[in-house]
Amino acid sequence: MGFNFLAAGIEEIMGPSDADSLASLIRANVPGDPPISKPGFEFCMRDEIGWSWWSELQQHAAQRLGDDRVQALLAVDAWTGAYLDVDCDRLLLWPDGEPDGDGSEGQPTIEVLGHRPASFFSRILRLLGIGRATDAEPDPEIRGMLDAMVSNFGARDGESGAFQIASLPRLIGELDGLLRHEDIEVNEESVRRTLAEYENDDRIDDDPHIQCLCHAWLTARVASDNACPMWLLK
């Protein structure tokens, strides 16, 4: 399994009820009324990237350039947010309401995930053949894999259930800088040529941070050119 970045209107990535609910939450809480709707438009790269690749790109960027130069890149975790045309550092929205307590709760367990309607994690369970509303005990191997995925690549501590939003223009600027740092020219032809170097079966899993960088840059540019968000959702 993998995931990919999506440049699309909100109505193209979720059902009408969920789309209306999240759109209302965004419009009520995100300054500047950024475009989030573009009916009929969706762009997604043909090949998926690995679950861990976004995290690996974040770590690589922070190590090479420093956290302060890639704040937008570090602002959103895989599967839990979107980049919009906003001028802000980072926003958290709570579609199901902010949790009680001090925000230090750990990541959800697979038992919780299997009973959260319309959640990203319930979609993972369905992809693996585990019903969203079933009481059946999942296979231990699947349980372990999902727990590890959630812990390593899902929302950070205290943010389970939050939807993360950051700036698409700032992200593009940071991705431009990363391309230059990797001696890749900042244009579509050069980025696609770099990706093509990994199409051979012998290199398909090499340099995940470079492949992820190319996927993110191409999709972010499409999102910007078409006035729609870039989503990090399964």
Coordinates of N, CA and C in Angstrom, one line a residue:
M1 N 0.8 -1.2 0.0 CA 0.0 0.0 0.0 C 0.9 1.2 0.0
G2 N 0.3 2.3 -0.5 CA 1.0 3.6 -0.4 C 0.0 4.7 -0.4
F3 N 0.4 5.9 -0.6 CA -0.5 7.1 -0.7 C 0.1 8.0 -1.8
N4 N -0.6 9.0 -2.0 CA -0.1 10.0 -3.0 C -0.7 11.4 -2.6
F5 N -0.1 12.4 -3.1 CA -0.6 13.8 -3.0 C -1.7 14.0 -4.0
L6 N -2.7 14.8 -3.6 CA -3.8 15.0 -4.5 C -4.0 16.5 -4.6
A7 N -4.1 17.0 -5.9 CA -4.5 18.4 -6.1 C -6.0 18.3 -6.6
A8 N -6.9 18.8 -5.8 CA -8.3 18.6 -6.2 C -9.2 19.5 -5.3
G9 N -10.4 19.7 -5.8 CA -11.4 20.3 -5.0 C -11.9 19.4 -3.9
I10 N -12.4 19.9 -2.8 CA -12.8 19.1 -1.7 C -13.9 18.1 -2.1
E11 N -14.7 18.4 -3.0 CA -15.8 17.5 -3.4 C -15.4 16.3 -4.1
E12 N -14.1 16.3 -4.6 CA -13.6 15.2 -5.4 C -12.9 14.2 -4.5
I13 N -12.7 14.5 -3.2 CA -11.9 13.5 -2.4 C -12.7 12.9 -1.3
M14 N -13.9 13.3 -1.1 CA -14.7 12.7 0.0 C -16.2 12.9 -0.3
G15 N -17.0 12.2 0.4 CA -18.5 12.2 0.1 C -19.1 13.6 0.4
P16 N -20.3 13.8 -0.1 CA -20.9 15.2 0.0 C -21.0 15.6 1.5
S17 N -21.5 14.7 2.3 CA -21.7 15.1 3.7 C -20.3 15.5 4.4
D18 N -19.3 14.7 4.2 CA -18.0 15.0 4.8 C -17.4 16.2 4.2
A19 N -17.6 16.3 2.9 CA -17.0 17.5 2.2 C -17.6 18.8 2.7
D20 N -19.0 18.8 2.8 CA -19.7 20.0 3.3 C -19.2 20.3 4.7
S21 N -19.1 19.3 5.6 CA -18.7 19.5 7.0 C -17.3 20.1 7.1
L22 N -16.4 19.5 6.4 CA -15.0 20.0 6.5 C -14.9 21.4 5.8
A23 N -15.6 21.6 4.7 CA -15.5 22.9 4.0 C -16.0 24.0 4.9
S24 N -17.1 23.7 5.6 CA -17.7 24.7 6.6 C -16.7 25.0 7.7
L25 N -16.0 24.0 8.2 CA -15.0 24.2 9.2 C -13.9 25.0 8.8
I26 N -13.4 24.7 7.5 CA -12.3 25.5 7.0 C -12.7 26.9 6.8
R27 N -13.8 27.2 6.2 CA -14.2 28.6 5.9 C -14.5 29.4 7.2
A28 N -14.9 28.7 8.3 CA -15.1 29.4 9.5 C -13.9 29.7 10.3
N29 N -12.8 29.0 10.0 CA -11.6 29.1 10.8 C -10.3 29.5 10.1
V30 N -10.3 29.4 8.8 CA -9.1 29.7 8.1 C -9.2 31.1 7.5
P31 N -8.2 32.0 7.8 CA -8.3 33.3 7.2 C -8.1 33.4 5.7
G32 N -8.8 34.4 5.2 CA -8.5 34.7 3.7 C -9.4 34.0 2.8
D33 N -10.3 33.1 3.2 CA -11.2 32.4 2.3 C -10.5 31.7 1.2
P34 N -9.5 30.8 1.5 CA -8.8 30.2 0.4 C -9.7 29.3 -0.5
P35 N -9.4 29.1 -1.7 CA -10.2 28.2 -2.6 C -10.0 26.8 -2.2
I36 N -11.1 26.1 -2.0 CA -11.1 24.7 -1.6 C -12.0 23.9 -2.5
S37 N -12.8 24.5 -3.3 CA -13.8 23.8 -4.2 C -13.4 24.0 -5.6
K38 N -13.3 22.9 -6.3 CA -13.1 22.9 -7.8 C -13.8 21.7 -8.4
P39 N -15.1 21.7 -8.6 CA -15.8 20.5 -9.0 C -15.2 19.9 -10.3
G40 N -15.1 18.6 -10.4 CA -14.6 18.0 -11.6 C -13.1 18.0 -11.8
F41 N -12.4 18.6 -10.9 CA -10.9 18.6 -11.2 C -10.2 17.8 -10.1
E42 N -9.3 16.9 -10.6 CA -8.5 16.1 -9.7 C -7.2 15.7 -10.4
F43 N -6.1 15.9 -9.8 CA -4.8 15.5 -10.3 C -4.1 14.7 -9.3
C44 N -3.6 13.5 -9.8 CA -2.8 12.6 -8.9 C -1.7 12.0 -9.7
M45 N -0.5 11.9 -9.2 CA 0.5 11.2 -9.9 C 0.2 9.7 -10.2
R46 N 0.6 9.2 -11.2 CA 0.3 7.8 -11.6 C 0.7 6.8 -10.6
D47 N 1.9 6.9 -10.1 CA 2.5 5.9 -9.1 C 2.4 6.4 -7.7
E48 N 2.0 5.5 -6.8 CA 1.9 5.9 -5.4 C 3.4 5.9 -4.8
I49 N 3.5 6.6 -3.7 CA 4.7 6.6 -2.9 C 4.6 5.8 -1.6
G50 N 5.7 5.5 -1.0 CA 5.6 4.7 0.2 C 5.0 5.4 1.3
W51 N 4.5 4.7 2.3 CA 3.9 5.3 3.5 C 4.9 6.3 4.2
S52 N 6.1 5.8 4.2 CA 7.1 6.6 5.0 C 7.8 7.7 4.3
W53 N 7.6 7.8 3.0 CA 8.4 8.7 2.2 C 8.2 10.2 2.5
W54 N 7.0 10.6 2.9 CA 6.8 12.0 3.3 C 7.6 12.3 4.5
S55 N 7.6 11.4 5.5 CA 8.3 11.6 6.7 C 9.8 11.6 6.4
E56 N 10.3 10.7 5.5 CA 11.7 10.7 5.2 C 12.1 12.0 4.5
L57 N 11.2 12.5 3.7 CA 11.6 13.8 3.0 C 11.6 14.9 4.1
Q58 N 10.7 14.9 5.0 CA 10.7 15.9 6.1 C 12.0 15.9 6.9
Q59 N 12.4 14.7 7.3 CA 13.7 14.5 8.0 C 14.9 14.9 7.2
H60 N 14.9 14.6 6.0 CA 16.0 14.9 5.1 C 16.1 16.4 5.0
A61 N 15.0 17.1 4.7 CA 15.0 18.5 4.5 C 15.4 19.3 5.8
A62 N 14.9 18.8 7.0 CA 15.3 19.4 8.2 C 16.8 19.3 8.5
Q63 N 17.3 18.1 8.2 CA 18.8 17.9 8.4 C 19.7 18.7 7.5
R64 N 19.2 18.8 6.3 CA 20.1 19.5 5.3 C 19.9 21.0 5.3
L65 N 18.7 21.5 5.5 CA 18.5 22.9 5.4 C 18.2 23.6 6.8
G66 N 17.8 22.8 7.8 CA 17.4 23.3 9.1 C 15.9 23.5 9.2
D67 N 15.4 23.3 10.4 CA 13.9 23.3 10.6 C 13.4 24.7 10.2
D68 N 14.1 25.8 10.4 CA 13.6 27.1 10.2 C 13.4 27.4 8.7
R69 N 14.0 26.6 7.8 CA 13.9 26.9 6.4 C 12.9 26.0 5.7
V70 N 12.3 25.0 6.5 CA 11.3 24.1 5.9 C 10.1 24.0 6.8
Q71 N 9.6 25.1 7.4 CA 8.5 25.1 8.4 C 7.2 24.6 7.7
A72 N 7.0 25.0 6.5 CA 5.7 24.6 5.9 C 5.8 23.1 5.6
L73 N 6.9 22.6 5.1 CA 7.1 21.2 4.8 C 6.9 20.3 6.1
L74 N 7.3 20.8 7.2 CA 7.2 20.1 8.5 C 5.8 20.2 9.1
A75 N 5.0 21.1 8.6 CA 3.7 21.5 9.3 C 2.6 20.4 9.2
V76 N 2.7 19.6 8.2 CA 1.6 18.7 7.9 C 2.1 17.2 7.9
D77 N 1.4 16.4 8.6 CA 1.8 14.9 8.6 C 1.1 14.2 7.5
A78 N 1.6 13.1 7.1 CA 1.0 12.3 6.1 C -0.4 11.9 6.5
W79 N -1.4 12.0 5.6 CA -2.7 11.5 5.7 C -3.6 12.4 6.5
T80 N -3.1 13.5 7.1 CA -4.0 14.2 8.1 C -4.1 15.7 7.8
G81 N -4.0 16.1 6.5 CA -4.1 17.6 6.3 C -4.1 18.0 4.9
A82 N -3.9 19.3 4.7 CA -3.9 19.9 3.3 C -3.1 21.2 3.3
Y83 N -2.6 21.5 2.2 CA -1.9 22.8 1.9 C -2.9 23.6 1.1
L84 N -3.2 24.8 1.7 CA -4.1 25.8 1.0 C -3.4 27.1 0.7
D85 N -4.0 27.9 -0.1 CA -3.5 29.2 -0.5 C -3.7 30.2 0.7
V86 N -2.9 30.0 1.7 CA -3.1 30.8 2.9 C -1.7 31.3 3.3
D87 N -1.7 32.4 4.1 CA -0.4 32.9 4.6 C -0.4 32.7 6.1
C88 N -0.1 31.5 6.5 CA -0.1 31.1 8.0 C 0.9 30.0 8.2
D89 N 1.4 29.9 9.4 CA 2.4 28.9 9.7 C 1.8 27.5 9.8
R90 N 0.7 27.4 10.6 CA 0.1 26.1 10.8 C -1.2 26.2 11.6
L91 N -2.2 25.6 11.1 CA -3.5 25.6 11.8 C -4.0 24.2 12.1
L92 N -4.7 24.0 13.2 CA -5.3 22.7 13.5 C -6.8 22.9 13.6
L93 N -7.5 22.1 12.9 CA -9.0 22.1 12.9 C -9.4 20.7 13.5
W94 N -10.5 20.7 14.2 CA -11.0 19.5 14.9 C -12.4 19.2 14.4
P95 N -12.5 18.4 13.3 CA -13.8 18.0 12.7 C -14.7 17.4 13.7
D96 N -14.2 16.6 14.7 CA -15.1 16.0 15.7 C -15.0 16.6 17.0
G97 N -14.5 17.9 17.1 CA -14.4 18.6 18.3 C -13.1 18.3 19.0
E98 N -12.5 19.3 19.6 CA -11.2 19.2 20.2 C -11.3 18.2 21.4
P99 N -10.4 17.3 21.6 CA -10.5 16.3 22.7 C -10.4 17.0 24.1
D100 N -11.0 16.3 25.0 CA -10.9 16.8 26.4 C -9.5 16.4 26.9
G101 N -9.1 17.1 28.0 CA -7.8 16.7 28.6 C -6.7 17.7 28.2
D102 N -5.5 17.3 28.4 CA -4.4 18.2 28.2 C -3.7 18.1 26.8
G103 N -4.4 17.2 26.0 CA -3.9 17.1 24.6 C -2.7 16.1 24.5
S104 N -2.4 15.4 25.6 CA -1.2 14.5 25.6 C -1.6 13.1 25.4
E105 N -2.8 12.8 24.9 CA -3.2 11.4 24.7 C -2.4 10.8 23.6
G106 N -2.2 9.5 23.7 CA -1.4 8.8 22.7 C -2.1 8.6 21.4
Q107 N -1.5 7.9 20.5 CA -2.1 7.6 19.2 C -3.2 6.6 19.4
P108 N -4.3 6.6 18.6 CA -5.4 5.7 18.8 C -5.0 4.3 18.5
T109 N -5.6 3.3 19.2 CA -5.4 1.9 19.0 C -6.2 1.4 17.8
I110 N -5.9 0.2 17.4 CA -6.6 -0.3 16.3 C -8.1 -0.5 16.6
E111 N -8.4 -0.8 17.9 CA -9.8 -1.0 18.3 C -10.6 0.3 18.1
V112 N -10.0 1.4 18.5 CA -10.6 2.7 18.2 C -10.8 3.0 16.8
L113 N -9.7 2.7 16.0 CA -9.7 3.0 14.6 C -10.8 2.3 13.9
G114 N -11.1 1.0 14.3 CA -12.1 0.2 13.6 C -13.5 0.7 13.8
H115 N -13.7 1.7 14.7 CA -15.1 2.1 15.1 C -15.2 3.6 14.9
R116 N -14.4 4.2 14.0 CA -14.6 5.7 13.8 C -15.1 5.9 12.4
P117 N -16.4 6.1 12.3 CA -17.0 6.3 11.0 C -16.4 7.4 10.2
A118 N -16.2 7.2 8.9 CA -15.8 8.3 8.0 C -14.4 8.8 8.3
S119 N -13.6 8.0 9.1 CA -12.2 8.4 9.3 C -11.3 7.9 8.3
F120 N -10.1 8.5 8.2 CA -9.1 8.0 7.3 C -8.8 6.5 7.6
F121 N -8.6 6.3 8.9 CA -8.2 5.0 9.4 C -9.2 3.9 9.1
S122 N -10.5 4.2 9.1 CA -11.5 3.2 8.8 C -11.3 2.8 7.3
R123 N -10.9 3.8 6.5 CA -10.7 3.5 5.1 C -9.5 2.5 4.9
I124 N -8.5 2.7 5.7 CA -7.4 1.7 5.7 C -7.9 0.3 6.0
L125 N -8.7 0.2 7.1 CA -9.2 -1.1 7.5 C -10.0 -1.7 6.4
R126 N -10.8 -0.9 5.7 CA -11.6 -1.5 4.6 C -10.7 -2.0 3.5
L127 N -9.7 -1.2 3.2 CA -8.7 -1.6 2.2 C -8.1 -3.0 2.5
L128 N -7.9 -3.2 3.8 CA -7.3 -4.5 4.2 C -8.4 -5.6 4.5
G129 N -9.6 -5.3 4.2 CA -10.7 -6.3 4.3 C -11.2 -6.4 5.7
I130 N -11.0 -5.3 6.5 CA -11.6 -5.3 7.9 C -12.7 -4.4 7.9
G131 N -13.9 -4.8 8.2 CA -15.1 -4.0 8.2 C -15.0 -2.8 9.2
R132 N -15.5 -1.7 8.9 CA -15.5 -0.5 9.7 C -16.3 -0.7 11.0
A133 N -17.4 -1.4 10.9 CA -18.2 -1.6 12.1 C -18.3 -3.0 12.7
T134 N -17.3 -3.8 12.3 CA -17.3 -5.1 12.8 C -16.6 -5.3 14.1
D135 N -17.0 -6.3 14.9 CA -16.4 -6.6 16.2 C -15.3 -7.7 16.0
A136 N -15.1 -8.1 14.8 CA -14.1 -9.2 14.6 C -12.7 -8.7 14.9
E137 N -12.0 -9.6 15.6 CA -10.6 -9.3 15.9 C -9.7 -9.4 14.7
P138 N -9.0 -8.3 14.4 CA -8.2 -8.3 13.2 C -7.0 -9.3 13.4
D139 N -6.5 -9.7 12.3 CA -5.3 -10.6 12.3 C -4.2 -9.8 13.0
P140 N -3.4 -10.5 13.9 CA -2.3 -9.9 14.7 C -1.3 -9.2 13.8
E141 N -1.0 -9.8 12.6 CA 0.0 -9.2 11.8 C -0.5 -7.8 11.2
I142 N -1.8 -7.8 10.8 CA -2.4 -6.6 10.3 C -2.5 -5.6 11.5
R143 N -2.9 -6.0 12.7 CA -2.9 -5.1 13.8 C -1.6 -4.4 14.0
G144 N -0.5 -5.2 14.0 CA 0.8 -4.7 14.3 C 1.2 -3.7 13.2
M145 N 0.9 -4.0 11.9 CA 1.3 -3.2 10.9 C 0.6 -1.8 11.0
L146 N -0.7 -1.9 11.3 CA -1.5 -0.6 11.4 C -1.1 0.2 12.6
D147 N -0.8 -0.4 13.7 CA -0.4 0.3 14.9 C 1.0 1.0 14.6
A148 N 1.9 0.3 13.9 CA 3.2 0.9 13.5 C 3.0 2.1 12.6
M149 N 2.1 1.9 11.6 CA 1.9 3.0 10.6 C 1.3 4.2 11.3
V150 N 0.3 4.0 12.2 CA -0.3 5.1 12.9 C 0.8 5.8 13.7
S151 N 1.5 5.0 14.5 CA 2.5 5.6 15.4 C 3.6 6.4 14.7
N152 N 4.1 5.8 13.5 CA 5.2 6.4 12.9 C 4.9 7.5 11.9
F153 N 3.8 7.4 11.2 CA 3.5 8.3 10.1 C 2.2 9.0 10.2
G154 N 1.4 8.8 11.2 CA 0.1 9.5 11.3 C 0.3 10.8 12.1
A155 N -0.8 11.3 12.7 CA -0.7 12.5 13.4 C 0.3 12.5 14.6
R156 N 0.9 13.6 14.9 CA 1.8 13.7 16.0 C 1.1 13.6 17.3
D157 N 1.8 13.4 18.4 CA 1.2 13.3 19.7 C 0.3 14.5 20.1
G158 N -0.9 14.2 20.6 CA -1.8 15.2 21.0 C -2.7 15.7 19.9
E159 N -2.5 15.2 18.7 CA -3.3 15.8 17.5 C -4.1 14.7 16.8
S160 N -4.3 13.6 17.4 CA -5.2 12.6 16.8 C -6.6 13.1 16.7
G161 N -7.1 13.1 15.4 CA -8.4 13.6 15.2 C -8.4 15.0 14.6
A162 N -7.2 15.7 14.7 CA -7.1 17.0 14.1 C -6.8 17.0 12.6
F163 N -7.2 18.1 12.0 CA -6.9 18.2 10.5 C -5.9 19.4 10.4
Q164 N -4.8 19.1 9.8 CA -3.7 20.1 9.8 C -3.7 20.9 8.5
I165 N -3.5 22.2 8.6 CA -3.5 23.1 7.4 C -2.2 23.9 7.4
A166 N -1.6 24.1 6.3 CA -0.4 24.9 6.2 C -0.5 25.6 4.8
S167 N 0.5 26.5 4.6 CA 0.5 27.3 3.4 C 1.1 26.6 2.2
L168 N 0.3 26.6 1.1 CA 0.8 26.0 -0.2 C 1.8 26.9 -0.8
P169 N 1.7 28.2 -0.9 CA 2.8 29.0 -1.5 C 4.1 28.9 -0.7
R170 N 4.0 28.8 0.6 CA 5.3 28.6 1.4 C 5.9 27.3 1.1
L171 N 5.0 26.3 1.0 CA 5.5 24.9 0.7 C 6.3 24.9 -0.6
I172 N 5.7 25.5 -1.6 CA 6.3 25.5 -3.0 C 7.6 26.2 -2.9
G173 N 7.7 27.3 -2.2 CA 9.0 28.0 -2.1 C 10.1 27.1 -1.4
E174 N 9.7 26.3 -0.4 CA 10.6 25.4 0.3 C 11.0 24.2 -0.6
L175 N 10.0 23.7 -1.4 CA 10.3 22.6 -2.3 C 11.3 23.1 -3.4
D176 N 11.1 24.3 -3.9 CA 12.0 24.9 -4.9 C 13.4 24.9 -4.3
G177 N 13.5 25.4 -3.1 CA 14.9 25.4 -2.4 C 15.5 24.0 -2.3
L178 N 14.7 23.0 -2.0 CA 15.2 21.7 -1.9 C 15.7 21.1 -3.2
L179 N 14.9 21.4 -4.3 CA 15.3 21.0 -5.6 C 16.7 21.6 -5.9
R180 N 16.9 22.9 -5.6 CA 18.2 23.5 -5.9 C 19.3 22.8 -5.1
H181 N 19.0 22.5 -3.8 CA 19.9 21.9 -3.0 C 20.4 20.5 -3.5
E182 N 19.5 19.9 -4.2 CA 19.8 18.5 -4.8 C 20.2 18.7 -6.2
D183 N 20.5 19.9 -6.6 CA 21.0 20.1 -8.0 C 20.0 19.7 -9.1
I184 N 18.8 19.9 -8.8 CA 17.7 19.6 -9.8 C 17.1 20.9 -10.2
E185 N 17.1 21.2 -11.5 CA 16.5 22.5 -11.9 C 15.0 22.6 -11.6
V186 N 14.6 23.8 -11.3 CA 13.3 24.0 -10.8 C 12.3 24.3 -12.0
N187 N 12.0 23.2 -12.7 CA 11.1 23.2 -13.8 C 10.5 21.8 -14.0
E188 N 9.4 21.7 -14.6 CA 8.7 20.5 -14.7 C 9.5 19.4 -15.5
E189 N 10.1 19.9 -16.6 CA 10.9 18.9 -17.4 C 12.0 18.3 -16.6
S190 N 12.7 19.1 -15.8 CA 13.8 18.5 -15.0 C 13.3 17.6 -13.9
V191 N 12.2 18.0 -13.2 CA 11.7 17.2 -12.2 C 11.2 15.8 -12.7
R192 N 10.5 15.9 -13.8 CA 10.0 14.6 -14.4 C 11.2 13.8 -14.9
R193 N 12.2 14.4 -15.4 CA 13.4 13.6 -15.8 C 14.0 12.9 -14.7
T194 N 14.1 13.6 -13.5 CA 14.6 13.0 -12.3 C 13.8 11.8 -11.9
L195 N 12.5 12.0 -11.9 CA 11.6 10.8 -11.5 C 11.8 9.6 -12.4
A196 N 12.0 9.9 -13.7 CA 12.1 8.9 -14.7 C 13.3 8.0 -14.4
E197 N 14.3 8.5 -13.7 CA 15.5 7.7 -13.4 C 15.2 6.6 -12.4
Y198 N 14.1 6.7 -11.8 CA 13.7 5.7 -10.8 C 12.7 4.7 -11.3
E199 N 12.3 4.7 -12.6 CA 11.3 3.9 -13.1 C 11.8 2.4 -13.3
N200 N 13.1 2.3 -13.4 CA 13.7 0.9 -13.5 C 13.5 0.1 -12.3
D201 N 13.1 -1.1 -12.4 CA 12.8 -2.0 -11.2 C 14.0 -2.0 -10.2
D202 N 15.2 -1.8 -10.7 CA 16.4 -1.9 -9.8 C 16.5 -0.6 -9.0
R203 N 15.8 0.5 -9.3 CA 15.9 1.7 -8.6 C 14.6 2.2 -8.0
I204 N 13.6 1.4 -8.1 CA 12.2 1.9 -7.8 C 12.1 2.3 -6.3
D205 N 12.9 1.8 -5.5 CA 12.8 2.1 -4.0 C 14.0 2.9 -3.6
D206 N 14.8 3.4 -4.5 CA 16.0 4.2 -4.1 C 15.6 5.6 -3.8
D207 N 16.3 6.3 -3.0 CA 16.2 7.7 -2.7 C 14.7 8.1 -2.5
P208 N 14.1 7.6 -1.5 CA 12.6 7.9 -1.4 C 12.4 9.4 -1.1
H209 N 13.4 10.1 -0.5 CA 13.2 11.5 -0.3 C 13.2 12.3 -1.6
I210 N 14.0 11.9 -2.5 CA 14.1 12.6 -3.8 C 12.8 12.3 -4.6
Q211 N 12.4 11.0 -4.6 CA 11.1 10.7 -5.4 C 9.9 11.5 -4.8
C212 N 9.9 11.5 -3.4 CA 8.8 12.2 -2.7 C 8.8 13.7 -3.0
L213 N 10.0 14.2 -3.0 CA 10.2 15.7 -3.4 C 9.6 16.0 -4.7
C214 N 9.9 15.1 -5.7 CA 9.4 15.3 -7.1 C 7.9 15.2 -7.1
H215 N 7.4 14.2 -6.5 CA 5.9 14.1 -6.5 C 5.2 15.3 -5.8
A216 N 5.8 15.7 -4.7 CA 5.2 16.8 -4.0 C 5.3 18.1 -4.8
W217 N 6.4 18.3 -5.4 CA 6.6 19.6 -6.2 C 5.6 19.6 -7.4
L218 N 5.5 18.5 -8.1 CA 4.7 18.5 -9.3 C 3.2 18.7 -8.9
T219 N 2.8 18.0 -7.8 CA 1.4 18.1 -7.4 C 1.1 19.5 -6.8
A220 N 2.0 20.0 -6.0 CA 1.8 21.4 -5.4 C 1.7 22.4 -6.5
R221 N 2.5 22.3 -7.6 CA 2.4 23.3 -8.7 C 1.1 23.2 -9.4
V222 N 0.6 22.0 -9.6 CA -0.7 21.8 -10.2 C -1.8 22.4 -9.3
A223 N -1.7 22.2 -8.0 CA -2.7 22.7 -7.1 C -2.7 24.3 -7.2
S224 N -1.5 24.8 -7.2 CA -1.4 26.3 -7.2 C -1.9 26.8 -8.5
D225 N -1.6 26.2 -9.7 CA -2.0 26.7 -11.0 C -3.5 26.6 -11.2
N226 N -4.1 25.7 -10.4 CA -5.6 25.4 -10.6 C -6.4 25.9 -9.4
A227 N -5.8 26.7 -8.5 CA -6.5 27.3 -7.4 C -7.3 26.3 -6.6
C228 N -6.6 25.2 -6.2 CA -7.2 24.2 -5.3 C -6.2 23.7 -4.3
P229 N -6.7 23.0 -3.3 CA -5.7 22.5 -2.2 C -4.9 21.4 -2.7
M230 N -3.8 21.1 -2.0 CA -3.1 19.9 -2.1 C -3.3 19.1 -0.9
W231 N -3.8 17.9 -1.0 CA -4.3 17.1 0.1 C -3.2 16.0 0.4
L232 N -3.0 15.7 1.7 CA -2.3 14.5 2.1 C -3.2 13.6 2.8
L233 N -4.0 12.8 2.0 CA -5.0 11.9 2.4 C -4.9 10.6 1.7
K234 N -5.2 9.5 2.3 CA -5.3 8.2 1.6 C -6.6 8.1 0.9

